[in-house]
Each structure stands twice: as structure tokens, then as C-alpha cells.
């Protein structure tokens, strides 16, 4: 049954998807802006187009299915989803304001799980009975694995490119890599769309089940992916310039060659995890890739102080989002 609360949840989910887009725009465009291959506006336009292009190619929605199963179905209510979304939007805006490239994916997952756990406690059930441990542990494991895979792949790609192009004239090579970076940035934006838009699809799917608009196991209504890809693309168009600066220049200095290697590595990692139905962080993945290209020069080429601060942001995102969601859930019940 369509209710005012369901409409509010759908609206908030799409607002979160929008904030996900402008928060994570830096992931797709930071390197191509820092190498001056495209202007910021041109870069976000390219990223938005390829974010949305994923809608026409991804139809199985494996990542959405994983997100939908994070909280056990009996503990999912519209109030749980509402609290999770408010927490996720809040943390996204806080980290965007301070230019911290935290994970939009993990704040959504943490918020959803935290609200579900609080609901279980309200019902007198054990806290952890509200979440599917397998999915949570897999997501937590990929906080480490996704950037590490991106790092290794980027390092290998950079070394291969340097070996293949060792006899090329620098000016000619740089001109070609500037062209190739358009392709690699498009690939990364497409991969970002395939992974990140699906997370909100999973939330909307369980919201429709909780409100009995559809039954559990029913096909996802077509408007859900269309709305989610549209919202994240519009968000990407809005950009996130504070985070672009951190990603594009503060971790390590990036050349067009290195931009191609980092973006290609990030895209390949995201394609792999999407096929494995793992909702990884695009932010973590591209950060690892940027570090990987920096390591091909020397260890000191990476600004480890900045990197350590990023890692702390990654570690605290899920628990803080869960805590905020729990508090919001309690507040909703007190008001109600």
C-alpha cells in the first residue's frame, strides 16, 4: 500500500543517491581534472553520462540483491529504512563539507544495519540477529581488499605501460595518454554507476516489500533502477570539488599516464566486484589505485599522512553511520 511514509522513504532514498553522486564524483573525475585533460565541468558531464549509461547494460542487479539482504527481513520496516537513510545522508554531507572521501556505500550500509539492530533491540531480540553476518563480514573484508586489489592492479598496469612505452617520445606519449584518459575515465564512471546506483535500488526494493506494494521475491519494478541511475547522474553533475582536490593531488602527483593506469585499475576492480555481487566502495577502490601508481615511482611519492587520515575515515564510517541511524530510529519512535 502506498503511504505518505513510503513516499517520504522513496524521496529520501533518491536524495541519498543524489548526494552519493556529488560526493563520489571525485572518484571518477579527480585524476582527469588534476591532469588538466578536461575542465571540471567537462569531466562531471562525461562522468554523469557514463553513470547513467550503465542503466542500459546492467539488468541483473546483483549488488542491489546483496544490499537488500543486509538486514533480516522480519526486522525491516519503513521506519528502519527511514532512519538508515537519514543517517547516511547526514554522514555524506558532513564528510563532503570537510572534503573527506569517505564511502557513500558504507554509510548507507552502516545506517541500514544500525537501524535494523536498534529495531531488534526494541523488539527484545538479540542485536546481531537483525543482520546477515555473511554479507556484513564480506563488506567489511572488502574495506581492505578493494583498495588493495586496486593498488596491485594499478601498479601492474603502470609498470606494463612504462615498459611498452619506454622508447616513445615523451611529448607524443603524453598526447596519447591524454586521449586515452578520456576512455579510462569513462570506464570508471560506467563502473561507478553499475556498483553505486544499485545500492539504493536494494533499499527501495525492501521498502516496497515492507509496505506490501510488492511481495518478497517479486521482480524489481522498472522505475526503481531508472530513478536511481537518474539521481546518481544528476548528483555527479553537481560535483564535489573539495574531495576532487584530495583525490586528485593530495595523495600523489598524477600524470596522464598514471591517470589512465589508476582509472583503468579502478574500473576493472569495480567490474569484478559487481559481478561477484559485492557492494564495495568506489572511493576506497580508486584511492588504492592512485596509491598503486604512486608506488611505481617510489614509496615517498605517496603522501602517507593524507592516506592514513583517509583510512581512519573508512574505519569509522560504518559504526558512526550505524550509531546515527540507531539514534534517529529511537527519536522517530519517541516522536511517533
C-alpha positions as a printed Julia matrix, in Angstrom:
336×3 Matrix{Float64}:
  0.0     0.0     0.0
  1.36    3.42   -0.99
  1.53    5.64    2.09
  2.94    9.06    2.92
  5.77    7.34    4.79
  6.66    5.23    1.74
  6.7     8.34   -0.47
  9.0    10.02    2.08
 11.32    6.99    2.1
 11.49    6.89   -1.7
 12.21   10.62   -1.82
 14.96   10.33    0.81
 16.48    7.32   -0.98
 16.74    9.32   -4.2
 18.14   12.31   -2.29
 20.79    9.99   -0.85
 21.53    8.71   -4.35
 21.95   12.33   -5.45
 24.36   13.04   -2.57
 26.17    9.81   -3.46
 26.67   11.21   -6.95
 28.15   14.57   -5.96
 30.11   13.02   -3.06
 31.62   10.35   -5.31
 32.05   12.48   -8.44
 35.65   12.88   -7.3
 36.25    9.16   -7.74
 35.57    9.33  -11.46
 36.99   12.72  -12.35
 39.75   13.59   -9.85
 42.63   12.32  -11.96
 41.35   13.64  -15.28
 40.83   17.11  -13.73
 44.19   17.13  -11.94
 45.99   16.25  -15.21
 44.05   19.06  -16.94
 42.79   16.74  -19.68
 39.28   18.1   -19.06
 37.88   21.09  -17.23
 35.84   20.3   -14.11
 32.54   20.9   -15.95
 33.55   18.72  -18.91
 34.67   15.99  -16.5
 31.44   15.87  -14.5
 29.41   15.87  -17.72
 31.37   12.88  -19.01
 31.03   11.11  -15.64
 27.28   11.74  -15.44
 26.66   10.44  -18.96
 28.52    7.2   -18.28
 26.98    6.82  -14.82
 23.58    6.75  -16.49
 24.74    4.61  -19.43
 25.09    1.69  -17.0
 21.27    1.59  -16.78
 21.06    0.2   -20.32
 23.57   -2.59  -19.75
 23.14   -3.88  -16.17
 19.92   -5.81  -15.72
 20.62   -8.49  -13.09
 21.2    -6.07  -10.15
 23.36   -8.44   -8.08
 24.7    -5.7    -5.81
 21.14   -4.47   -5.1
 20.19   -8.0    -4.07
 23.1    -8.12   -1.6
 22.19   -4.76   -0.03
 18.56   -5.87    0.32
 19.7    -8.85    2.41
 21.92   -6.98    4.89
 19.08   -6.68    7.42
 16.94   -9.75    8.13
 13.53   -9.23    6.53
 11.48   -9.58    9.73
 13.27   -6.56   11.22
 12.85   -4.32    8.17
 10.2    -1.62    8.49
  9.78    1.72    6.76
 10.96    3.39    9.99
 14.16    1.32    9.89
 14.78    2.34    6.28
 13.93    5.97    7.03
 16.39    6.11    9.95
 19.12    4.45    7.88
 18.67    6.93    5.04
 18.7     9.98    7.34
 21.94    8.73    8.91
 23.53    8.05    5.52
 22.62   11.47    4.12
 23.89   13.17    7.28
 27.29   11.45    7.18
 27.6    12.04    3.43
 27.05   15.77    3.89
 29.42   16.02    6.86
 32.27   14.25    5.04
 31.59   16.23    1.85
 31.74   19.51    3.79
 35.14   18.62    5.25
 36.43   17.19    1.96
 36.82   13.66    3.33
 36.47   10.96    0.63
 34.57    8.5     2.81
 32.41    5.76    1.34
 28.81    6.58    0.43
 28.24    2.84    0.07
 29.4     2.06    3.57
 27.48    4.89    5.19
 24.28    3.56    3.59
 25.06    0.0     4.68
 26.03    1.13    8.19
 22.89    3.23    8.54
 20.61    0.41    7.35
 22.28   -2.15    9.64
 22.3     0.21   12.64
 18.6     0.96   12.34
 17.82   -2.76   11.93
 19.84   -3.63   15.04
 18.06   -0.93   17.06
 14.69   -2.28   15.92
 15.7    -5.79   17.04
 16.61   -4.43   20.48
 13.23   -2.65   20.65
 11.55   -5.98   19.95
 13.59   -7.73   22.66
 15.67   -9.77   20.2
 19.47  -10.13   20.22
 21.07   -7.18   18.42
 23.03   -9.2    15.88
 20.02  -11.34   14.97
 18.88   -8.37   12.85
 21.74   -8.57   10.35
 23.01  -11.26    8.0
 26.56  -11.76    9.24
 27.79  -13.26    5.94
 27.02  -10.1     3.97
 28.29   -7.73    6.66
 31.59   -9.63    7.04
 32.1    -9.72    3.27
 31.54   -5.95    3.03
 33.91   -5.3     5.95
 36.56   -7.56    4.37
 36.41   -5.56    1.15
 37.13   -2.33    3.04
 40.67   -3.75    2.99
 40.53   -5.91   -0.13
 39.04   -3.42   -2.62
 41.76   -0.74   -2.26
 44.45   -3.43   -2.06
 43.22   -5.03   -5.31
 43.04   -1.58   -6.93
 46.59   -0.86   -5.73
 48.04   -4.1    -7.11
 46.22   -3.83  -10.47
 47.25   -0.16  -10.88
 50.87   -0.97  -10.03
 50.98   -3.78  -12.61
 49.27   -1.69  -15.32
 51.65    1.22  -14.73
 54.74   -0.99  -14.93
 53.45   -2.61  -18.15
 52.71    0.78  -19.73
 56.15    2.13  -18.77
 57.8    -0.96  -20.28
 55.79   -0.81  -23.52
 56.33    2.94  -23.95
 59.97    3.18  -22.82
 61.16    4.15  -26.32
 58.32    6.56  -27.05
 58.96   10.29  -27.27
 57.62   11.92  -24.07
 55.61   14.62  -25.87
 53.94   12.1   -28.21
 53.27    9.65  -25.38
 51.68   12.32  -23.2
 49.41   13.43  -26.04
 48.2     9.85  -26.5
 47.69    9.26  -22.79
 45.58   12.41  -22.56
 43.31   10.9   -25.22
 43.32    7.5   -23.52
 42.37    9.11  -20.22
 39.03   10.06  -21.73
 38.41    6.34  -22.27
 39.64    5.26  -18.83
 37.62    7.98  -17.06
 34.51    6.9   -18.98
 35.15    3.28  -17.97
 35.5     4.26  -14.31
 32.32    6.37  -14.42
 30.42    3.49  -16.01
 31.74    1.08  -13.35
 30.8     3.59  -10.62
 27.24    3.66  -11.95
 26.98   -0.14  -12.1
 28.03   -0.52   -8.47
 26.78    2.54   -6.58
 23.34    3.09   -8.11
 22.42   -0.5    -7.24
 22.83    0.08   -3.51
 19.86    2.44   -3.38
 17.92    0.05   -5.62
 18.29   -2.57   -2.89
 16.98   -0.13   -0.27
 13.98    0.86   -2.41
 13.23   -2.79   -3.15
 12.96   -3.7     0.56
 10.94   -0.52    1.18
  8.37   -1.68   -1.38
  8.27   -5.13    0.26
  7.93   -3.66    3.78
  5.0    -1.53    2.63
  3.44   -4.53    0.82
  3.47   -2.82   -2.58
  5.24   -5.93   -3.9
  5.82   -9.32   -2.31
  9.19  -10.72   -1.27
 10.98  -12.25   -4.26
  8.98  -10.25   -6.83
 10.85   -8.67   -9.75
 12.12   -5.15   -9.14
  9.8    -2.54  -10.73
 11.49   -0.91  -13.72
 11.08    2.6   -12.35
 13.45    1.79   -9.47
 16.69    1.4   -11.49
 15.66    4.24  -13.83
 15.14    6.61  -10.9
 18.36    5.53   -9.16
 20.58    5.92  -12.22
 18.99    9.3   -12.92
 19.54   10.55   -9.36
 23.17    9.48   -9.12
 23.9    11.0   -12.54
 22.36   14.33  -11.55
 24.39   14.24   -8.34
 27.57   13.61  -10.28
 26.78   16.68  -12.39
 26.87   18.73   -9.18
 30.46   17.67   -8.47
 32.31   17.54   -5.16
 35.28   19.84   -5.6
 36.73   19.59   -2.09
 37.05   15.82   -2.47
 38.38   16.17   -6.03
 41.29   18.16   -4.61
 42.08   15.46   -2.05
 41.82   12.58   -4.53
 43.48   14.29   -7.46
 46.51   15.96   -5.9
 46.96   15.35   -2.18
 47.64   11.59   -2.32
 50.3    11.71   -5.06
 51.06   13.78   -8.14
 49.29   12.3   -11.17
 50.35   12.41  -14.85
 48.06   11.43  -17.76
 49.84    8.04  -17.99
 49.24    7.43  -14.3
 45.68    8.69  -14.6
 44.98    6.07  -17.28
 46.52    3.33  -15.1
 44.63    4.36  -11.93
 41.26    4.76  -13.65
 41.6     1.51  -15.58
 42.57   -0.38  -12.43
 39.67    1.13  -10.51
 37.2     0.26  -13.29
 38.44   -3.34  -13.58
 38.18   -3.83   -9.81
 34.63   -2.44   -9.75
 33.55   -4.59  -12.7
 34.88   -7.68  -10.91
 33.17   -6.93   -7.59
 29.87   -6.07   -9.32
 29.92   -9.49  -10.98
 30.61  -11.05   -7.56
 27.62   -9.11   -6.09
 29.85   -7.31   -3.56
 28.87   -3.69   -2.76
 32.37   -2.23   -2.49
 33.37    1.38   -2.08
 34.29    3.22   -5.26
 36.16    5.7    -3.05
 38.31    3.0    -1.47
 39.0     1.36   -4.82
 40.21    4.43   -6.7
 42.23    5.6    -3.69
 44.07    2.27   -3.69
 44.63    2.61   -7.43
 46.08    6.11   -7.07
 48.43    4.84   -4.34
 49.43    1.99   -6.65
 50.6     4.32   -9.42
 52.42    6.45   -6.87
 54.34    3.43   -5.59
 55.78    2.77   -9.05
 57.86    5.93   -8.61
 58.94    5.47   -5.01
 57.33    4.89   -1.63
 57.87    8.52   -0.64
 55.88    9.68   -3.69
 52.71    8.82   -1.75
 51.71   11.3     0.94
 51.14    8.72    3.66
 49.87   11.26    6.19
 46.9    12.02    3.92
 46.4     8.3     3.22
 46.31    7.41    6.93
 43.65   10.07    7.53
 41.58    8.57    4.71
 41.89    5.08    6.22
 40.61    6.38    9.56
 37.6     7.87    7.77
 36.94    4.48    6.17
 37.18    2.65    9.5
 34.74    4.89   11.35
 32.13    5.3     8.59
 30.1     2.13    9.21
 30.0     2.34   13.04
 29.26    6.09   13.1
 26.51    5.71   10.48
 25.05    2.79   12.46
 25.09    4.86   15.66
 23.42    7.86   14.0
 20.77    5.58   12.48
 20.1     3.97   15.86
 19.62    7.38   17.47
 17.34    8.54   14.64
 15.28    5.34   14.93
 14.83    5.95   18.69
 13.88    9.59   18.02
 11.31    8.55   15.41
  9.7     6.2    17.91
  9.66    8.82   20.65
  8.02   11.35   18.33
  5.62    8.75   16.95
